[in-house]
N, CA, C and O atoms as a DFTB+ gen file, in Angstrom:
380 C
 N C O
     1  1      99.636      -9.969     127.572
     2  2      99.546     -11.926     127.097
     3  2     100.309     -12.603     126.536
     4  3      99.899     -12.318     125.411
     5  1     101.252     -13.414     126.315
     6  2     101.815     -14.169     126.277
     7  2     101.208     -14.943     125.059
     8  3     100.147     -15.436     125.442
     9  1     101.414     -15.208     123.936
    10  2     101.469     -15.872     122.798
    11  2     101.081     -17.606     122.877
    12  3     100.636     -18.255     121.931
    13  1     101.384     -18.145     124.276
    14  2     101.285     -19.706     123.960
    15  2      99.452     -19.364     125.206
    16  3      98.621     -20.232     125.474
    17  1      99.425     -18.304     125.531
    18  2      98.425     -17.893     126.191
    19  2      97.018     -17.568     125.288
    20  3      95.845     -17.862     125.519
    21  1      97.523     -16.979     124.384
    22  2      96.185     -16.960     123.719
    23  2      96.311     -17.890     123.008
    24  3      95.148     -18.292     123.037
    25  1      96.985     -18.782     122.172
    26  2      96.740     -20.152     121.502
    27  2      95.962     -21.065     122.520
    28  3      95.348     -22.050     122.108
    29  1      95.983     -20.837     123.425
    30  2      94.789     -22.057     124.191
    31  2      93.765     -21.249     123.950
    32  3      92.790     -21.807     123.448
    33  1      93.673     -20.021     124.166
    34  2      92.335     -19.130     124.010
    35  2      92.018     -19.646     122.648
    36  3      90.971     -20.284     122.538
    37  1      92.677     -19.488     121.715
    38  2      91.405     -20.463     120.758
    39  2      91.486     -21.394     120.464
    40  3      91.158     -21.620     119.300
    41  1      92.043     -22.710     121.440
    42  2      91.998     -23.743     121.357
    43  2      90.401     -24.308     121.936
    44  3      89.644     -25.221     121.608
    45  1      90.382     -23.238     122.946
    46  2      89.342     -23.677     124.236
    47  2      87.826     -22.918     123.502
    48  3      86.684     -22.787     123.941
    49  1      88.338     -22.615     122.486
    50  2      87.184     -21.520     121.715
    51  2      86.395     -22.252     120.530
    52  3      85.338     -22.052     119.933
    53  1      87.392     -23.169     120.483
    54  2      87.363     -24.190     118.873
    55  2      87.725     -23.442     118.148
    56  3      86.784     -23.399     117.355
    57  1      88.369     -22.842     117.843
    58  2      88.742     -21.744     116.680
    59  2      89.842     -22.952     116.348
    60  3      90.370     -23.737     117.135
    61  1      90.023     -22.806     114.722
    62  2      91.026     -23.827     114.214
    63  2      91.874     -22.873     113.331
    64  3      91.723     -21.651     113.304
    65  1      93.020     -23.761     112.424
    66  2      93.404     -23.338     110.949
    67  2      94.630     -22.144     111.850
    68  3      94.964     -21.219     111.110
    69  1      95.221     -22.100     113.159
    70  2      95.939     -21.607     113.981
    71  2      96.942     -21.153     112.633
    72  3      97.097     -21.869     111.643
    73  1      97.481     -20.012     112.801
    74  2      98.635     -19.213     112.000
    75  2      99.856     -18.530     112.933
    76  3      99.538     -18.769     114.098
    77  1     100.903     -17.908     112.914
    78  2     101.714     -16.704     113.411
    79  2     102.095     -16.650     111.954
    80  3     102.473     -17.379     111.037
    81  1     101.654     -14.810     112.362
    82  2     101.860     -14.566     111.061
    83  2     102.343     -12.927     111.200
    84  3     101.506     -12.042     111.372
    85  1     103.637     -12.682     111.112
    86  2     103.549     -11.206     111.795
    87  2     103.047     -10.164     112.936
    88  3     102.455      -9.084     112.923
    89  1     103.502     -10.904     113.788
    90  2     102.991     -10.602     115.224
    91  2     101.485     -10.615     115.610
    92  3     100.956      -9.995     116.533
    93  1     100.881     -11.493     114.665
    94  2      99.970     -11.600     114.851
    95  2      99.577     -13.063     114.836
    96  3      99.977     -13.901     114.028
    97  1      98.725     -13.256     115.860
    98  2      98.140     -15.307     115.257
    99  2      96.866     -15.132     114.719
   100  3      95.970     -14.517     115.299
   101  1      96.809     -15.421     114.119
   102  2      95.798     -15.802     112.737
   103  2      94.717     -17.102     113.001
   104  3      95.065     -18.224     113.369
   105  1      93.481     -16.714     112.752
   106  2      93.464     -18.368     112.785
   107  2      91.799     -18.229     111.856
   108  3      91.431     -17.080     112.098
   109  1      90.892     -18.810     111.086
   110  2      89.537     -18.998     110.663
   111  2      88.804     -18.538     111.458
   112  3      88.565     -19.109     112.521
   113  1      88.155     -17.117     111.031
   114  2      86.840     -16.414     111.084
   115  2      86.195     -17.183     111.689
   116  3      86.124     -18.222     111.033
   117  1      85.184     -17.320     113.444
   118  2      84.352     -17.561     113.601
   119  2      82.684     -17.321     113.069
   120  3      81.589     -17.870     112.946
   121  1      83.430     -16.082     112.876
   122  2      82.744     -15.711     112.096
   123  2      81.864     -15.948     110.500
   124  3      80.947     -15.198     110.164
   125  1      82.163     -16.672     109.970
   126  2      82.166     -17.259     108.649
   127  2      81.405     -17.183     107.887
   128  3      81.545     -16.610     106.807
   129  1      80.641     -17.622     108.194
   130  2      79.469     -18.833     108.160
   131  2      78.403     -17.629     107.802
   132  3      77.817     -17.593     106.720
   133  1      78.195     -16.490     109.006
   134  2      77.345     -16.077     108.625
   135  2      77.478     -14.473     107.718
   136  3      76.770     -14.103     106.781
   137  1      78.715     -13.679     108.423
   138  2      79.496     -12.658     107.460
   139  2      80.459     -13.039     106.264
   140  3      80.899     -11.999     105.774
   141  1      80.831     -13.910     105.768
   142  2      81.905     -14.069     104.497
   143  2      80.917     -13.867     103.123
   144  3      79.688     -13.806     103.125
   145  1      81.713     -13.792     102.101
   146  2      81.019     -13.266     101.069
   147  2      80.450     -15.099     100.460
   148  3      79.349     -15.174      99.915
   149  1      81.354     -16.483     100.645
   150  2      80.740     -17.325     100.145
   151  2      80.894     -18.195     101.590
   152  3      81.349     -19.337     101.648
   153  1      80.490     -17.525     102.562
   154  2      81.241     -18.691     104.475
   155  2      81.290     -19.152     104.474
   156  3      80.535     -20.025     104.902
   157  1      82.489     -19.229     103.872
   158  2      84.086     -19.882     104.739
   159  2      84.971     -19.091     104.458
   160  3      84.859     -18.234     103.581
   161  1      86.470     -19.356     105.512
   162  2      87.420     -19.000     105.577
   163  2      88.634     -19.905     105.024
   164  3      89.297     -20.605     105.789
   165  1      88.830     -19.853     103.896
   166  2      90.119     -20.852     103.468
   167  2      91.109     -21.010     103.916
   168  3      91.792     -22.009     104.140
   169  1      91.328     -19.089     104.204
   170  2      92.527     -18.528     104.685
   171  2      92.252     -17.553     106.265
   172  3      91.409     -16.693     106.520
   173  1      93.094     -18.000     106.900
   174  2      93.070     -17.352     108.062
   175  2      92.902     -15.605     107.939
   176  3      93.689     -14.687     107.707
   177  1      91.811     -15.677     108.155
   178  2      91.685     -13.996     108.146
   179  2      91.642     -12.919     109.361
   180  3      91.733     -11.691     109.374
   181  1      91.414     -14.175     110.665
   182  2      91.139     -13.332     111.942
   183  2      92.043     -13.537     113.020
   184  3      92.756     -14.483     113.354
   185  1      91.809     -12.307     113.515
   186  2      93.505     -12.484     114.155
   187  2      93.576     -11.773     115.896
   188  3      92.735     -11.092     116.483
   189  1      94.676     -12.175     116.270
   190  2      95.006     -11.165     117.478
   191  2      96.608     -10.668     117.927
   192  3      97.271     -11.417     118.644
   193  1      97.064      -9.607     117.544
   194  2      97.935      -8.764     117.861
   195  2      98.564      -9.474     118.666
   196  3      98.086      -9.805     119.751
   197  1      99.714      -9.814     118.266
   198  2     100.521     -10.137     120.018
   199  2     101.008      -9.592     120.538
   200  3     101.573     -10.150     121.479
   201  1     101.168      -8.372     120.415
   202  2     101.515      -6.914     121.086
   203  2     100.144      -6.274     121.725
   204  3     100.145      -5.978     122.920
   205  1      98.722      -6.019     120.744
   206  2      97.959      -5.917     122.272
   207  2      96.835      -6.503     121.718
   208  3      95.993      -6.191     120.876
   209  1      97.146      -7.755     122.675
   210  2      96.338      -8.987     122.456
   211  2      94.857      -8.966     122.858
   212  3      94.301     -10.060     122.955
   213  1      93.997      -7.607     123.158
   214  2      92.986      -7.833     124.512
   215  2      91.788      -7.609     123.682
   216  3      90.681      -7.475     124.204
   217  1      92.018      -7.553     122.083
   218  2      91.286      -7.190     120.353
   219  2      91.385      -8.224     119.195
   220  3      92.351      -8.638     118.554
   221  1      89.927      -8.523     119.144
   222  2      90.841      -9.271     118.268
   223  2      90.527      -8.844     116.723
   224  3      89.945      -7.817     117.072
   225  1      90.468      -8.811     115.757
   226  2      90.406      -8.335     114.310
   227  2      89.972      -8.672     113.145
   228  3      90.923      -8.138     112.573
   229  1      89.376      -9.086     112.307
   230  2      88.693     -10.308     110.968
   231  2      89.245      -9.450     109.676
   232  3      88.705      -8.364     109.466
   233  1      89.985      -9.762     109.060
   234  2      90.547      -8.562     107.839
   235  2      89.477      -8.907     106.932
   236  3      89.067      -8.319     105.931
   237  1      89.163      -9.820     107.403
   238  2      88.354     -10.086     105.781
   239  2      86.200      -9.850     105.301
   240  3      85.551      -9.546     104.300
   241  1      85.855     -10.292     106.994
   242  2      85.146      -8.943     107.276
   243  2      84.316      -7.872     108.464
   244  3      83.211      -7.618     108.944
   245  1      85.492      -7.564     108.499
   246  2      86.013      -6.399     109.501
   247  2      84.820      -6.225     110.718
   248  3      84.117      -5.283     111.085
   249  1      85.075      -8.514     111.396
   250  2      84.431      -8.114     112.526
   251  2      85.909      -7.788     113.607
   252  3      87.019      -8.177     113.246
   253  1      85.708      -7.060     114.893
   254  2      85.958      -7.077     115.595
   255  2      85.999      -6.472     117.228
   256  3      85.728      -5.280     117.086
   257  1      86.141      -6.648     118.215
   258  2      85.811      -6.447     119.341
   259  2      86.738      -6.699     120.895
   260  3      87.625      -7.551     120.938
   261  1      86.584      -6.322     121.428
   262  2      87.606      -7.138     122.557
   263  2      87.237      -8.992     122.748
   264  3      86.123      -9.514     122.726
   265  1      88.844      -9.803     122.963
   266  2      88.419     -10.567     123.344
   267  2      88.006     -11.367     123.909
   268  3      87.835     -12.458     123.364
   269  1      87.732     -11.196     125.002
   270  2      86.645     -11.308     126.121
   271  2      85.867     -11.548     126.260
   272  3      85.384     -12.205     127.183
   273  1      85.080     -10.743     124.673
   274  2      83.611     -11.027     124.668
   275  2      83.523     -11.876     123.692
   276  3      82.391     -12.341     123.556
   277  1      84.466     -12.319     122.818
   278  2      84.545     -13.414     122.046
   279  2      83.800     -14.582     122.068
   280  3      83.301     -14.956     121.007
   281  1      83.609     -15.316     123.217
   282  2      82.810     -16.539     123.365
   283  2      81.595     -16.470     123.712
   284  3      81.102     -17.591     123.835
   285  1      80.699     -15.391     123.983
   286  2      79.825     -15.184     124.149
   287  2      79.196     -14.856     122.466
   288  3      78.643     -15.649     121.705
   289  1      79.432     -13.801     122.312
   290  2      79.728     -13.494     120.297
   291  2      79.308     -14.731     119.915
   292  3      78.148     -15.135     119.836
   293  1      80.698     -15.523     119.598
   294  2      80.359     -16.846     118.682
   295  2      79.584     -18.246     119.679
   296  3      79.724     -19.451     119.467
   297  1      78.768     -17.575     120.778
   298  2      78.243     -18.741     120.962
   299  2      78.939     -20.391     121.206
   300  3      78.214     -21.379     121.086
   301  1      80.362     -20.509     121.543
   302  2      81.105     -21.518     121.750
   303  2      81.510     -21.762     122.515
   304  3      82.544     -22.427     122.460
   305  1      80.984     -21.399     123.668
   306  2      81.497     -21.025     125.029
   307  2      80.193     -22.033     125.791
   308  3      79.141     -22.358     125.240
   309  1      80.526     -22.304     126.860
   310  2      79.350     -22.646     127.937
   311  2      79.602     -21.996     129.127
   312  3      80.734     -21.532     128.993
   313  1      79.059     -21.622     130.522
   314  2      79.226     -20.176     131.240
   315  2      80.486     -21.035     131.862
   316  3      81.201     -20.531     132.728
   317  1      80.696     -22.285     131.392
   318  2      82.303     -22.638     132.610
   319  2      83.463     -22.161     131.704
   320  3      84.337     -21.299     131.802
   321  1      83.051     -23.223     130.638
   322  2      83.798     -22.631     130.059
   323  2      84.897     -21.265     129.073
   324  3      85.954     -21.160     128.451
   325  1      83.594     -20.393     129.568
   326  2      83.621     -18.376     129.562
   327  2      84.670     -18.434     130.796
   328  3      85.776     -17.909     130.927
   329  1      83.921     -19.256     131.638
   330  2      85.235     -18.896     133.057
   331  2      86.502     -18.964     133.149
   332  3      87.183     -18.074     133.660
   333  1      87.036     -20.216     132.577
   334  2      88.512     -20.578     132.774
   335  2      89.066     -19.658     131.387
   336  3      90.053     -18.933     131.510
   337  1      88.449     -19.750     130.286
   338  2      88.893     -18.448     129.110
   339  2      89.384     -17.166     129.753
   340  3      90.475     -16.658     129.492
   341  1      88.276     -16.553     130.831
   342  2      88.569     -15.788     131.703
   343  2      89.746     -15.911     132.684
   344  3      90.380     -14.945     133.108
   345  1      90.010     -17.410     133.055
   346  2      91.306     -17.261     133.418
   347  2      92.565     -16.971     133.406
   348  3      93.435     -16.386     134.051
   349  1      92.294     -17.850     132.025
   350  2      93.535     -17.865     130.797
   351  2      94.194     -16.338     130.442
   352  3      95.334     -16.006     130.115
   353  1      92.795     -15.471     130.685
   354  2      93.098     -14.916     129.782
   355  2      93.708     -13.838     130.610
   356  3      93.970     -12.751     130.094
   357  1      94.011     -14.141     132.184
   358  2      94.209     -13.190     133.261
   359  2      93.512     -11.760     133.937
   360  3      93.937     -10.950     134.762
   361  1      91.450     -11.937     132.697
   362  2      91.266     -11.858     133.224
   363  2      90.462     -11.482     134.788
   364  3      90.132     -10.324     135.045
   365  1      90.265     -12.398     135.559
   366  2      89.868     -13.494     136.715
   367  2      91.134     -13.782     137.499
   368  3      92.188     -13.555     136.904
   369  1      91.193     -14.200     138.619
   370  2      91.536     -14.807     139.035
   371  2      90.799     -15.914     139.730
   372  3      89.830     -15.708     140.461
   373  1      91.481     -17.521     139.377
   374  2      91.372     -18.784     140.224
   375  2      91.935     -18.756     141.381
   376  3      93.066     -18.400     141.713
   377  1      90.815     -19.271     142.140
   378  2      91.219     -19.006     143.534
   379  2      91.703     -20.607     143.650
   380  3      92.182     -21.033     144.701
């Protein structure tokens, strides 16, 4: 998956503070409210490797998983948006 597709996915999931750092696309962690000590993520600690973009990892709270399951885990996407995210990620093809 190309960098622009990952950014598009972040945008679809309303992830903020996107930065490009050493082969990773980083943003504020969507799990910050529940898992970070202070409940915020001022510095982007949540990332997707541009080399292996199917997984995500938070370097602060250590949340990790498949990028495709992220929308349901954070509850920020409707069913229709999840399908759109799957299409952007290339997991399904649009007819």
